Amino acid sequence: MIVPGNLFILSAPSGAGKSSLINALLKPENQGSARAMQVSISHTTRDARPGENNGEHYHFVSLAEFKKQISLNAFYEYAEVFGNYYGTSEAAIDAQLSQGIDVFLDIDWQGAQQVRMKKPGVTTIFISPPSKEELESRLRGRGQDSDEVIASRMAQAQAECSHYNEFDYVIVNDDFDQALLDLTTIVNNQRLKCRQQSIAQQDLFSKLLNIEAVEPTE
Ligand code: 5GP
């Protein structure tokens, strides 16, 4: 019997290092034989950035297509973020979970609120930058953005951070290796729960609990 996958949400303000943490967690060497992990690929109406591929980073769709998907109830959740729509396909996630794959949703706090209502068993994780100064320096370090753009990103980050206490776990990404260890611990914690182990270790427990099956030795 397949142990159903766990659903995780990771939310963070831009610049907290969420993508690097997810990429490190999903590296092949961290994909134990026990359970596969995948990041959900969202639908979005925003344009692809250089280096982004359709179907890999996002499913890039028109506003009309996105609205059609809403009318078909195809999304677990969707939200308008920074003027564009983003949504998580319900069928894709359910298929992955039923195959025993742990699925990670990289979505904002609005999406997290909606998924919590639909999937009470979801594990939600907020990734925080270590300080306001460090966040600003990471945002500035990214490129040539004007002071105005940086100020608007800082305001957006503050809005995202104001929801930190709605999450099950909070990881402060100061030291990257520590933050990755924290994230791995949370994932393993879910997998070791009795509800999951009773399915994963079904064989073991049916043998341990069946005293008649033990052959007496001479
Ligand atoms: P970006 O456009 O930089 O890739 O993402 C902008 C924001 O949208 C990020 O905070 C990201 O977590 C959020 N986001 C990405 N996909 C989804 C989604 O499917 N649903 C929701 N609610 N937010 C999303």
Short mmCIF file of C-alpha atoms and ligand atoms in Angstrom, two decimals:
data_model
loop_
_atom_site.label_atom_id
_atom_site.label_comp_id
_atom_site.label_asym_id
_atom_site.label_seq_id
_atom_site.Cartn_x
_atom_site.Cartn_y
_atom_site.Cartn_z
CA MET A 1 0.00 0.00 0.00
CA ILE A 2 1.32 3.46 -0.94
CA VAL A 3 1.74 5.97 1.89
CA PRO A 4 0.02 9.14 0.61
CA GLY A 5 2.41 12.04 0.15
CA ASN A 6 2.52 15.01 2.50
CA LEU A 7 1.58 18.49 1.40
CA PHE A 8 3.83 21.38 2.45
CA ILE A 9 3.45 25.10 1.89
CA LEU A 10 6.49 27.37 1.89
CA SER A 11 5.88 31.10 1.98
CA ALA A 12 8.38 33.91 2.31
CA PRO A 13 8.99 37.46 1.25
CA SER A 14 11.12 37.82 -1.86
CA GLY A 15 14.78 37.83 -0.74
CA ALA A 16 14.34 35.38 2.17
CA GLY A 17 16.05 32.60 0.20
CA LYS A 18 13.03 30.32 -0.22
CA SER A 19 13.88 29.16 -3.76
CA SER A 20 17.47 28.25 -2.84
CA LEU A 21 16.22 26.27 0.15
CA ILE A 22 13.65 24.36 -1.92
CA ASN A 23 16.23 23.64 -4.64
CA ALA A 24 18.70 22.34 -2.07
CA LEU A 25 16.07 20.17 -0.39
CA LEU A 26 15.04 18.62 -3.70
CA LYS A 27 18.57 17.83 -4.90
CA PRO A 28 18.78 14.17 -6.00
CA GLU A 29 21.07 13.28 -3.06
CA ASN A 30 18.37 14.43 -0.65
CA GLN A 31 15.69 12.38 -2.40
CA GLY A 32 15.79 9.34 -0.14
CA SER A 33 14.47 6.04 -1.44
CA ALA A 34 11.61 6.26 1.05
CA ARG A 35 9.79 9.17 -0.51
CA ALA A 36 10.01 11.35 -3.60
CA MET A 37 9.58 15.13 -3.37
CA GLN A 38 8.36 17.58 -5.99
CA VAL A 39 7.58 21.28 -6.18
CA SER A 40 4.17 22.05 -7.59
CA ILE A 41 4.21 24.01 -10.86
CA SER A 42 1.73 26.88 -10.59
CA HIS A 43 -0.24 28.58 -13.33
CA THR A 44 0.43 32.29 -13.75
CA THR A 45 -0.66 35.13 -15.99
CA ARG A 46 2.68 36.91 -15.65
CA ASP A 47 5.21 36.87 -18.49
CA ALA A 48 8.08 34.41 -18.34
CA ARG A 49 11.39 35.94 -17.21
CA PRO A 50 14.61 35.18 -19.11
CA GLY A 51 15.62 31.61 -18.34
CA GLU A 52 12.13 30.50 -17.30
CA ASN A 53 10.46 27.71 -19.29
CA ASN A 54 6.78 26.98 -19.70
CA GLY A 55 5.81 23.81 -17.81
CA GLU A 56 9.05 23.86 -15.81
CA HIS A 57 8.97 27.04 -13.70
CA TYR A 58 5.31 27.88 -14.29
CA HIS A 59 2.49 27.12 -16.67
CA PHE A 60 2.32 30.53 -18.34
CA VAL A 61 -1.28 31.19 -19.41
CA SER A 62 -3.39 34.11 -20.63
CA LEU A 63 -5.82 35.88 -18.31
CA ALA A 64 -8.73 34.35 -20.30
CA GLU A 65 -7.33 30.83 -19.81
CA PHE A 66 -6.74 31.49 -16.10
CA LYS A 67 -10.33 32.69 -15.66
CA LYS A 68 -11.60 29.60 -17.49
CA GLN A 69 -9.68 27.40 -15.03
CA ILE A 70 -11.25 29.33 -12.14
CA SER A 71 -14.73 28.73 -13.56
CA LEU A 72 -13.93 25.01 -13.87
CA ASN A 73 -12.91 24.94 -10.18
CA ALA A 74 -9.53 23.64 -11.27
CA PHE A 75 -7.52 25.44 -8.57
CA TYR A 76 -6.87 24.48 -4.96
CA GLU A 77 -6.18 28.14 -4.48
CA TYR A 78 -5.44 31.20 -6.52
CA ALA A 79 -4.52 34.78 -5.73
CA GLU A 80 -3.53 38.04 -7.29
CA VAL A 81 0.08 38.75 -6.36
CA PHE A 82 1.78 41.98 -7.51
CA GLY A 83 -0.83 42.50 -10.25
CA ASN A 84 -0.68 38.99 -11.75
CA TYR A 85 -2.73 35.87 -11.05
CA TYR A 86 -1.17 32.71 -9.66
CA GLY A 87 -2.93 29.40 -8.99
CA THR A 88 -2.28 25.81 -7.92
CA SER A 89 -3.90 23.03 -9.97
CA GLU A 90 -5.91 20.66 -7.78
CA ALA A 91 -5.78 17.61 -10.09
CA ALA A 92 -1.98 17.74 -10.46
CA ILE A 93 -1.40 17.95 -6.70
CA ASP A 94 -3.86 15.18 -5.86
CA ALA A 95 -2.26 12.89 -8.44
CA GLN A 96 1.21 13.47 -6.96
CA LEU A 97 0.03 12.95 -3.38
CA SER A 98 -1.77 9.72 -4.24
CA GLN A 99 1.46 8.40 -5.81
CA GLY A 100 3.18 8.90 -2.44
CA ILE A 101 5.08 12.03 -3.51
CA ASP A 102 5.64 14.81 -0.98
CA VAL A 103 4.54 18.04 -2.66
CA PHE A 104 5.82 21.54 -1.89
CA LEU A 105 3.74 24.58 -2.74
CA ASP A 106 5.72 27.77 -3.18
CA ILE A 107 2.82 30.18 -2.72
CA ASP A 108 2.02 33.42 -0.92
CA TRP A 109 0.12 33.91 2.36
CA GLN A 110 -3.23 34.32 0.56
CA GLY A 111 -2.83 30.94 -1.12
CA ALA A 112 -1.70 29.41 2.19
CA GLN A 113 -4.93 30.59 3.84
CA GLN A 114 -7.06 28.97 1.12
CA VAL A 115 -5.20 25.62 1.14
CA ARG A 116 -5.42 25.44 4.94
CA MET A 117 -9.22 25.55 4.67
CA LYS A 118 -9.33 22.78 2.05
CA LYS A 119 -6.55 20.56 3.40
CA PRO A 120 -6.38 20.81 7.20
CA GLY A 121 -3.48 18.31 7.24
CA VAL A 122 -1.20 20.61 5.25
CA THR A 123 2.09 21.62 6.91
CA THR A 124 2.81 25.32 6.50
CA ILE A 125 6.27 26.84 6.79
CA PHE A 126 7.24 30.51 6.78
CA ILE A 127 10.80 31.42 5.79
CA SER A 128 11.95 34.69 7.31
CA PRO A 129 15.00 36.82 6.53
CA PRO A 130 17.28 37.32 9.57
CA SER A 131 16.78 41.10 9.64
CA LYS A 132 15.31 44.01 7.76
CA GLU A 133 18.82 45.24 6.90
CA GLU A 134 19.87 41.85 5.52
CA LEU A 135 16.68 41.61 3.45
CA GLU A 136 17.31 45.05 1.96
CA SER A 137 20.92 44.21 1.20
CA ARG A 138 19.85 40.91 -0.51
CA LEU A 139 17.26 42.78 -2.60
CA ARG A 140 19.83 45.44 -3.56
CA GLY A 141 22.45 42.78 -4.32
CA ARG A 142 20.19 41.22 -6.96
CA GLY A 143 20.58 43.90 -9.61
CA GLN A 144 20.26 47.48 -10.62
CA ASP A 145 16.85 48.25 -9.13
CA SER A 146 16.09 51.88 -8.29
CA ASP A 147 15.53 53.04 -4.70
CA GLU A 148 11.85 53.29 -5.54
CA VAL A 149 11.64 49.64 -6.66
CA ILE A 150 13.59 48.52 -3.58
CA ALA A 151 11.24 50.49 -1.33
CA SER A 152 8.21 48.87 -2.96
CA ARG A 153 9.75 45.37 -2.57
CA MET A 154 10.49 46.11 1.09
CA ALA A 155 6.85 47.14 1.58
CA GLN A 156 5.68 43.92 -0.10
CA ALA A 157 8.06 41.92 2.11
CA GLN A 158 6.65 43.60 5.20
CA ALA A 159 3.10 42.69 4.09
CA GLU A 160 4.11 39.03 3.62
CA CYS A 161 5.94 38.96 7.00
CA SER A 162 2.86 40.33 8.78
CA HIS A 163 1.28 36.87 8.28
CA TYR A 164 4.17 34.85 9.78
CA ASN A 165 2.17 33.77 12.84
CA GLU A 166 -0.46 31.98 10.71
CA PHE A 167 2.12 29.27 9.85
CA ASP A 168 2.91 25.99 11.67
CA TYR A 169 6.68 26.52 11.47
CA VAL A 170 8.99 29.50 11.09
CA ILE A 171 12.55 29.14 9.78
CA VAL A 172 14.86 32.14 10.06
CA ASN A 173 17.24 31.92 7.12
CA ASP A 174 20.39 33.43 8.63
CA ASP A 175 22.78 30.52 8.17
CA PHE A 176 21.78 28.61 5.00
CA ASP A 177 22.94 25.15 6.17
CA GLN A 178 21.07 25.52 9.45
CA ALA A 179 17.92 26.66 7.61
CA LEU A 180 18.16 23.63 5.29
CA LEU A 181 18.60 21.33 8.30
CA ASP A 182 15.52 22.94 9.91
CA LEU A 183 13.50 22.38 6.74
CA THR A 184 14.65 18.75 6.44
CA THR A 185 13.73 18.17 10.09
CA ILE A 186 10.20 19.43 9.52
CA VAL A 187 9.78 17.18 6.46
CA ASN A 188 11.11 14.11 8.32
CA ASN A 189 8.92 14.90 11.31
CA GLN A 190 5.82 14.51 9.13
CA ARG A 191 7.05 11.25 7.66
CA LEU A 192 7.72 9.70 11.08
CA LYS A 193 4.23 10.31 12.42
CA CYS A 194 2.48 7.15 13.61
CA ARG A 195 -0.36 7.61 11.11
CA GLN A 196 2.17 7.39 8.27
CA GLN A 197 4.45 4.76 9.79
CA SER A 198 1.50 2.42 10.35
CA ILE A 199 1.12 2.27 6.56
CA ALA A 200 4.83 2.45 5.64
CA GLN A 201 5.76 -0.22 8.23
CA GLN A 202 2.63 -2.34 7.79
CA ASP A 203 4.64 -5.51 7.18
CA LEU A 204 6.84 -4.99 10.22
CA PHE A 205 3.93 -4.40 12.58
CA SER A 206 1.80 -7.23 11.23
CA LYS A 207 4.74 -9.57 11.96
CA LEU A 208 5.56 -8.00 15.34
CA LEU A 209 1.95 -8.27 16.46
CA ASN A 210 1.30 -11.78 15.17
CA ILE A 211 2.82 -13.99 17.91
CA GLU A 212 1.52 -17.19 16.32
CA ALA A 213 3.65 -16.58 13.26
CA VAL A 214 6.87 -17.01 15.28
CA GLU A 215 8.18 -20.54 14.71
CA PRO A 216 9.52 -22.20 17.88
CA THR A 217 13.20 -23.14 17.56
CA GLU A 218 14.50 -26.52 18.78
P1 5GP B 1 7.27 35.23 -8.82
O1 5GP B 1 6.45 35.96 -9.85
O2 5GP B 1 8.40 36.06 -8.30
O3 5GP B 1 7.70 33.88 -9.33
O4 5GP B 1 6.31 34.95 -7.57
C1 5GP B 1 5.70 36.00 -6.90
C2 5GP B 1 4.95 35.47 -5.69
O5 5GP B 1 3.85 34.64 -6.10
C3 5GP B 1 5.78 34.62 -4.73
O6 5GP B 1 5.53 35.05 -3.40
C4 5GP B 1 5.24 33.22 -4.90
O7 5GP B 1 5.32 32.45 -3.71
C5 5GP B 1 3.79 33.51 -5.25
N1 5GP B 1 3.19 32.39 -5.99
C6 5GP B 1 3.75 31.61 -6.94
N2 5GP B 1 2.88 30.67 -7.35
C7 5GP B 1 1.75 30.85 -6.64
C8 5GP B 1 0.48 30.17 -6.60
O8 5GP B 1 0.21 29.20 -7.30
N3 5GP B 1 -0.44 30.67 -5.73
C9 5GP B 1 -0.19 31.75 -4.91
N4 5GP B 1 -1.16 32.13 -4.08
N5 5GP B 1 0.98 32.40 -4.91
C10 5GP B 1 1.94 31.96 -5.76
#
